[in-house]
Structure formats: C-alpha cells, structure tokens
Coordinates of C-alpha atoms and ligand atoms in Angstrom, one line a residue:
X1 CA -32.7 -56.2 25.4
X2 CA -33.4 -58.9 22.2
X3 CA -30.1 -58.8 20.1
X4 CA -32.2 -58.4 17.2
X5 CA -30.0 -55.1 15.9
X6 CA -28.2 -55.4 12.7
X7 CA -24.7 -54.0 13.7
X8 CA -23.6 -50.7 11.6
X9 CA -20.5 -50.8 10.3
X10 CA -20.1 -46.6 10.2
X11 CA -21.1 -46.5 13.7
X12 CA -18.2 -48.8 14.8
X13 CA -20.4 -50.9 15.9
X14 CA -19.5 -54.5 18.0
X15 CA -20.9 -55.2 20.7
X16 CA -19.7 -57.2 23.8
X17 CA -21.4 -60.6 24.6
X18 CA -18.6 -62.2 27.0
X19 CA -19.9 -62.5 30.6
X20 CA -16.3 -62.6 32.3
X21 CA -15.1 -59.7 30.1
X22 CA -17.9 -57.4 30.7
X23 CA -17.8 -58.5 34.5
X24 CA -14.0 -57.9 34.5
X25 CA -14.7 -54.3 32.7
X26 CA -17.4 -53.3 35.5
X27 CA -14.9 -54.5 38.3
X28 CA -12.4 -51.9 36.8
X29 CA -14.5 -49.0 37.0
X30 CA -15.9 -50.2 40.2
X31 CA -18.9 -47.8 40.4
X32 CA -20.4 -46.8 43.6
X33 CA -23.9 -46.1 44.0
X34 CA -24.5 -42.0 43.5
X35 CA -21.6 -41.4 41.2
X36 CA -22.4 -39.6 37.9
X37 CA -21.4 -41.8 35.4
X38 CA -21.4 -41.2 31.8
X39 CA -21.3 -43.9 29.5
X40 CA -20.3 -43.3 25.5
X41 CA -21.9 -45.8 22.9
X42 CA -24.2 -47.8 25.5
X43 CA -25.4 -50.1 22.1
X44 CA -27.1 -53.0 23.2
X45 CA -26.2 -52.2 26.9
X46 CA -23.7 -55.1 27.7
X47 CA -21.9 -52.7 30.2
X48 CA -24.9 -50.4 30.4
X49 CA -27.1 -53.3 32.4
X50 CA -24.4 -54.1 35.1
X51 CA -24.0 -50.2 35.5
X52 CA -26.9 -49.3 35.7
X53 CA -27.8 -51.9 38.3
X54 CA -24.6 -50.2 40.4
X55 CA -25.5 -47.1 40.1
X56 CA -29.3 -46.5 39.9
X57 CA -29.0 -44.0 37.4
X58 CA -26.8 -43.3 34.3
X59 CA -26.1 -40.8 31.7
X60 CA -25.6 -42.5 28.2
X61 CA -24.8 -40.9 24.5
X62 CA -25.6 -42.9 21.6
X63 CA -25.5 -41.8 18.2
X64 CA -27.9 -44.4 16.5
X65 CA -31.2 -43.9 16.6
X66 CA -32.5 -47.1 16.7
X67 CA -30.5 -48.0 19.8
X68 CA -31.3 -44.7 21.4
X69 CA -35.1 -45.7 21.1
X70 CA -34.3 -48.9 23.0
X71 CA -32.4 -47.6 25.8
X72 CA -35.1 -44.8 26.3
X73 CA -37.3 -47.9 27.9
X74 CA -34.9 -47.9 30.5
X75 CA -36.3 -45.3 33.1
X76 CA -32.6 -45.8 35.0
X77 CA -30.9 -43.8 32.3
X78 CA -31.1 -40.5 30.8
X79 CA -30.4 -41.1 27.2
X80 CA -28.6 -38.5 25.1
X81 CA -29.2 -39.0 21.4
X82 CA -26.0 -37.7 19.7
X83 CA -22.9 -37.4 18.1
X84 CA -20.4 -37.9 21.5
X85 CA -18.0 -35.2 19.6
X86 CA -20.7 -32.6 19.8
X87 CA -21.3 -33.3 23.6
X88 CA -20.8 -30.7 26.2
X89 CA -19.2 -32.7 28.9
X90 CA -19.3 -29.5 31.2
X91 CA -23.1 -29.1 30.4
X92 CA -23.5 -33.0 31.2
X93 CA -21.6 -32.5 34.7
X94 CA -23.9 -29.6 35.4
X95 CA -27.3 -31.1 34.3
X96 CA -26.4 -34.1 36.8
X97 CA -25.6 -31.5 39.6
X98 CA -22.0 -33.0 40.0
X99 CA -18.6 -31.5 40.3
X100 CA -17.3 -34.7 38.7
X101 CA -18.1 -37.3 36.4
X102 CA -16.5 -40.6 35.6
X103 CA -16.7 -41.3 32.0
X104 CA -17.0 -44.8 30.6
X105 CA -17.5 -46.7 27.0
X106 CA -16.5 -49.0 24.6
X107 CA -15.7 -46.4 22.3
X108 CA -16.4 -47.1 18.3
X109 CA -12.4 -47.7 17.2
X110 CA -12.9 -45.4 13.8
X111 CA -13.5 -42.3 15.8
X112 CA -11.6 -42.8 19.0
X113 CA -8.8 -40.8 18.7
X114 CA -11.3 -37.4 17.8
X115 CA -13.5 -38.8 20.9
X116 CA -9.9 -38.6 23.5
X117 CA -8.9 -35.2 22.3
X118 CA -12.5 -33.8 22.6
X119 CA -12.6 -35.1 26.0
X120 CA -9.2 -33.5 26.8
X121 CA -10.7 -30.1 26.9
X122 CA -13.0 -31.2 29.9
X123 CA -10.9 -33.1 32.2
X124 CA -11.3 -30.3 35.0
X125 CA -15.1 -31.8 34.8
X126 CA -14.0 -35.3 35.1
X127 CA -12.5 -37.5 37.8
X128 CA -11.6 -40.5 35.8
X129 CA -12.1 -42.1 32.1
X130 CA -12.4 -45.8 31.1
X131 CA -12.0 -46.9 27.6
X132 CA -12.0 -50.1 25.6
X133 CA -10.2 -48.8 22.8
X134 CA -7.9 -50.5 20.1
X135 CA -4.8 -52.5 21.9
X136 CA -2.5 -50.3 19.4
X137 CA -3.7 -47.3 20.4
X138 CA -3.7 -47.5 24.1
X139 CA 0.0 -48.5 23.7
X140 CA 1.0 -45.5 22.0
X141 CA -1.2 -43.6 24.6
X142 CA 0.7 -45.0 27.7
X143 CA 4.5 -45.5 25.8
X144 CA 7.0 -44.3 27.5
X145 CA 9.5 -41.7 25.9
X146 CA 12.7 -43.6 23.7
X147 CA 9.9 -46.2 22.3
X148 CA 9.0 -46.7 18.8
X149 CA 4.6 -46.2 20.3
X150 CA 5.6 -42.9 21.9
X151 CA 4.2 -40.3 19.4
X152 CA 1.2 -37.1 19.4
X153 CA -0.6 -39.0 21.5
X154 CA 1.5 -40.1 24.1
X155 CA 2.8 -36.5 24.8
X156 CA -0.8 -35.0 24.7
X157 CA -2.8 -37.3 26.9
X158 CA 0.3 -38.0 29.2
X159 CA 0.2 -34.0 29.5
X160 CA -3.0 -34.4 30.9
X161 CA -3.5 -37.9 32.6
X162 CA -1.9 -41.0 34.7
X163 CA -3.1 -43.8 32.3
X164 CA -2.9 -47.7 32.6
X165 CA -3.7 -50.3 30.6
X166 CA -5.8 -52.3 32.6
X167 CA -7.2 -55.4 30.6
X168 CA -6.9 -57.0 27.3
X169 CA -10.1 -58.3 25.4
X170 CA -9.5 -60.6 22.5
X171 CA -11.8 -60.2 19.6
X172 CA -14.2 -63.0 20.5
X173 CA -15.7 -61.3 23.1
X174 CA -17.4 -59.1 20.5
X175 CA -20.4 -59.5 17.3
X176 CA -18.9 -59.1 15.5
X177 CA -15.4 -59.6 16.2
X178 CA -13.0 -56.6 15.5
X179 CA -10.1 -57.1 13.4
X180 CA -7.7 -56.1 16.3
X181 CA -6.8 -56.9 19.8
X182 CA -8.5 -54.5 22.3
X183 CA -7.6 -53.5 25.5
X184 CA -9.6 -51.1 28.7
X185 CA -7.7 -48.1 29.7
X186 CA -8.2 -46.0 33.0
X187 CA -7.2 -42.4 32.5
X188 CA -7.0 -40.1 35.6
X189 CA -6.8 -36.6 34.7
X190 CA -3.8 -35.2 36.9
X191 CA -4.2 -32.7 39.8
X192 CA -1.8 -30.0 38.7
X193 CA -0.9 -30.7 35.1
X194 CA 1.3 -27.8 33.5
X195 CA -0.1 -25.0 32.1
X196 CA 0.2 -25.2 28.4
X197 CA -1.7 -24.1 25.5
X198 CA -3.4 -26.8 24.2
X199 CA -3.0 -25.6 20.6
X200 CA 0.7 -24.5 20.6
X201 CA 1.3 -28.2 22.3
X202 CA -0.6 -29.6 19.6
X203 CA 1.5 -27.7 17.2
X204 CA 4.9 -28.6 18.3
X205 CA 4.3 -32.3 18.8
X206 CA 2.9 -32.4 14.9
X207 CA 6.1 -30.8 14.1
X208 CA 8.2 -32.6 15.6
X209 CA 6.6 -36.1 14.9
X210 CA 6.0 -35.4 11.7
X211 CA 9.4 -36.7 10.3
X212 CA 10.0 -38.8 14.1
X213 CA 12.8 -40.6 12.1
X214 CA 14.8 -37.6 11.0
X215 CA 16.8 -35.6 13.8
X216 CA 14.8 -32.6 15.2
X217 CA 16.6 -30.0 13.7
X218 CA 15.3 -31.0 10.2
X219 CA 11.4 -30.5 11.0
X220 CA 11.7 -28.2 14.3
X221 CA 14.5 -25.4 13.2
X222 CA 12.7 -23.9 10.7
X223 CA 9.3 -24.0 12.7
X224 CA 10.7 -22.7 16.1
X225 CA 12.4 -20.0 14.2
X226 CA 9.1 -18.9 12.2
X227 CA 7.7 -18.7 15.8
X228 CA 10.6 -16.3 16.8
X229 CA 11.9 -18.9 19.1
X230 CA 15.8 -18.4 20.5
X231 CA 15.7 -20.4 23.4
X232 CA 18.1 -23.4 24.0
X233 CA 16.8 -26.9 23.3
X234 CA 18.6 -29.9 21.9
X235 CA 18.0 -30.7 18.4
X236 CA 20.1 -33.5 17.7
X237 CA 17.5 -35.3 18.8
X238 CA 14.4 -37.5 17.1
X239 CA 11.4 -36.7 18.6
X240 CA 10.8 -40.0 20.2
X241 CA 13.8 -39.4 22.4
X242 CA 12.5 -36.0 24.1
X243 CA 10.4 -36.8 27.3
X244 CA 6.7 -35.0 28.0
X245 CA 8.2 -32.7 30.3
X246 CA 10.5 -31.5 27.8
X247 CA 8.0 -30.9 25.0
X248 CA 5.6 -29.1 27.9
X249 CA 8.5 -26.9 28.7
X250 CA 9.1 -25.6 25.1
X251 CA 5.4 -25.2 24.6
X252 CA 5.4 -22.5 27.2
X253 CA 8.2 -20.5 26.7
X254 CA 6.7 -20.7 23.2
X255 CA 3.5 -19.3 24.6
X256 CA 5.3 -16.7 26.6
X257 CA 7.2 -15.7 23.6
X258 CA 4.4 -15.7 21.0
X259 CA 1.0 -16.0 22.8
X260 CA -0.6 -15.5 19.6
X261 CA 0.9 -18.2 17.9
X262 CA -1.1 -21.4 17.8
Ligands
LIG301 N1 -21.2 -50.7 24.8 C1 -21.4 -51.6 23.7 C2 -20.8 -52.8 24.1 O1 -19.6 -52.9 24.4 O2 -21.4 -53.7 23.6 C3 -21.6 -50.9 22.7 C4 -19.9 -50.4 21.9 S1 -19.5 -50.3 20.0 C5 -18.0 -50.8 20.0 C6 -19.5 -48.8 19.9 C7 -20.9 -47.7 20.5 O3 -21.1 -46.2 20.0 C8 -22.1 -47.9 19.5 O4 -23.5 -48.3 19.9 C9 -22.4 -47.0 18.4 O5 -23.6 -46.7 18.0 C10 -21.5 -45.9 19.3 N2 -21.3 -44.5 19.0 C11 -20.6 -45.0 17.5 N3 -20.4 -43.5 16.9 C12 -21.2 -42.8 17.8 C13 -20.9 -41.0 18.0 N4 -20.2 -40.6 17.6 N5 -21.5 -40.6 19.3 C14 -21.8 -41.9 20.4 N6 -22.0 -43.0 20.5 C15 -21.3 -43.3 18.8

C-alpha cells in the first residue's frame, strides 16, 4: 500500500517503517498458519502484510475509515471498522470458530491502558497478546513489587497474565516518530488466576496507590472499615511494598465479607 495517508494524531498514528524492527516483532509473535490472529490498529499494514503472508487469514480492527477502506481490498483480511474498545472479543473468537485468539498490535498510545483493561475481560478467550506500547507503560506492567514503577497497572495485569518485555524499539522506527521509546510486551493469560472480583481489586489498588508515598493506614484504613473489613492486614507499609498475591487475597476476603461492594 502506498503511504500517501496523512497520519492522524487523534488516532495515535505512528507507522512502523523499519524492516528489521517489523521482522523482529513478527518473529516474536511467531505466527503459524491456521492460528486465529487479531491485529488491533493495522494502519498501513506494516505488520499486517507479513502476518497475512504467514497466516493466510487475519482479522484486523481499525477505527480510521480511510485505512479500513484500503485494508478491505486485501481478501486475506476480515476488516472490523470499529473502535477496539467496543469490540466483543468473545464474539470475534466465535466468528473465527476459534477457542482462543492471538491478539497483536502496535497500539495507539493515547488509549493503550483502556485497551489493556478492555482485554482483561476477555482473557479466557485469548491465547496470548503481543503489543507495542510506550516503554514506560511496559515497565509499569512488568514491574516487580518494591520498585517505583510497581503500581495499579502492575497488580491488575500480573493478576491475569505472565508478561515479558521482549523488544525495545527506538522512535526512529516510526513515521512520524513518537516522542517516547517503545517496547513490545508478550502477555500470556495465566491458566489458573486467583478468583477475584475485578471491580473489588480495582477499587482496592486505586485506594492503595492513590497516596503511594504514605503508609497504607492513611488511605486504606478508612477504605477497609467503610467496607466492614475486620481481618488482619499489615497497613504499616507503603502500597508498593505489598506483593500482588496479598492484594489478591485481600480482594478475595473483601468480596467474601461484602459481595455487593465494588
Ligand atoms: N500497525 C500500524 C503500524 O505498526 O505501522 C499502525 C500503528 S498506529 C501506532 C495505531 C493504529 O491504531 C492506527 O492505524 C490507528 O488508526 C489505529 N487506532 C487508533 N485508535 C483506535 C481504536 N480506538 N480502535 C481501533 N484502531 C485504532
């Protein structure tokens, strides 16, 4: 496809042009013929083309009407012209007659966190995810407990996925270049994640990390007592010193005490 398209800032359009980077990403994904792969934001098809060559068929989700029209000319592509945040991935899996989808994409950075949270609800129909994101976001996703990057994103995602930072990509690999460094992250849903109510966990980590410099007793004591929690939890720590497993156990205990609290 000729790159005559003028990049649209509102859609976070930064198109990959470096063949070595494109090749490294496709090798990290390692697509096999017949797999049900979905690409978010195919744009000018930098990744789409090599993926379609290897897969034969590919589902793509593109919000930009002009780009979607170009992509429709390729018979190997099932084009969903839509906002990815409105896409029901369980429905896409059904349409592809697949038990599990592989989801990939060089994501629009302005909505990368909402996309990650949207996909959380579909982890049961997803085999794995490979995403290009702002490096700083990937650092937060994979951050271990006790580090300054460890926060809400780390806990919410480490609850459901094993994650790995697989590739660093400099701004020069894109047209136009973004102002930030990028990384590709591999996310594999855990086979047996802790059974936790996502809304309870989300409320808990939001309260805990809302005042991350303070000891937890400041933000969490009132939050927990408002929910009638009377169990033992060491509040003489800062939010970043609490491992994921402890947040999960606390969310489970809260849910068991007061199932209706979100
Ligand atoms: N995959 C291409 C590449 O690597 O060169 C383009 C990547 S560009 C960073 C992000 C792409 O996501 C653009 O094509 C943009 O139009 C599309 N996009 C932005 N917001 C979207 C949304 N809400 N839903 C679906 N696609 C979106």
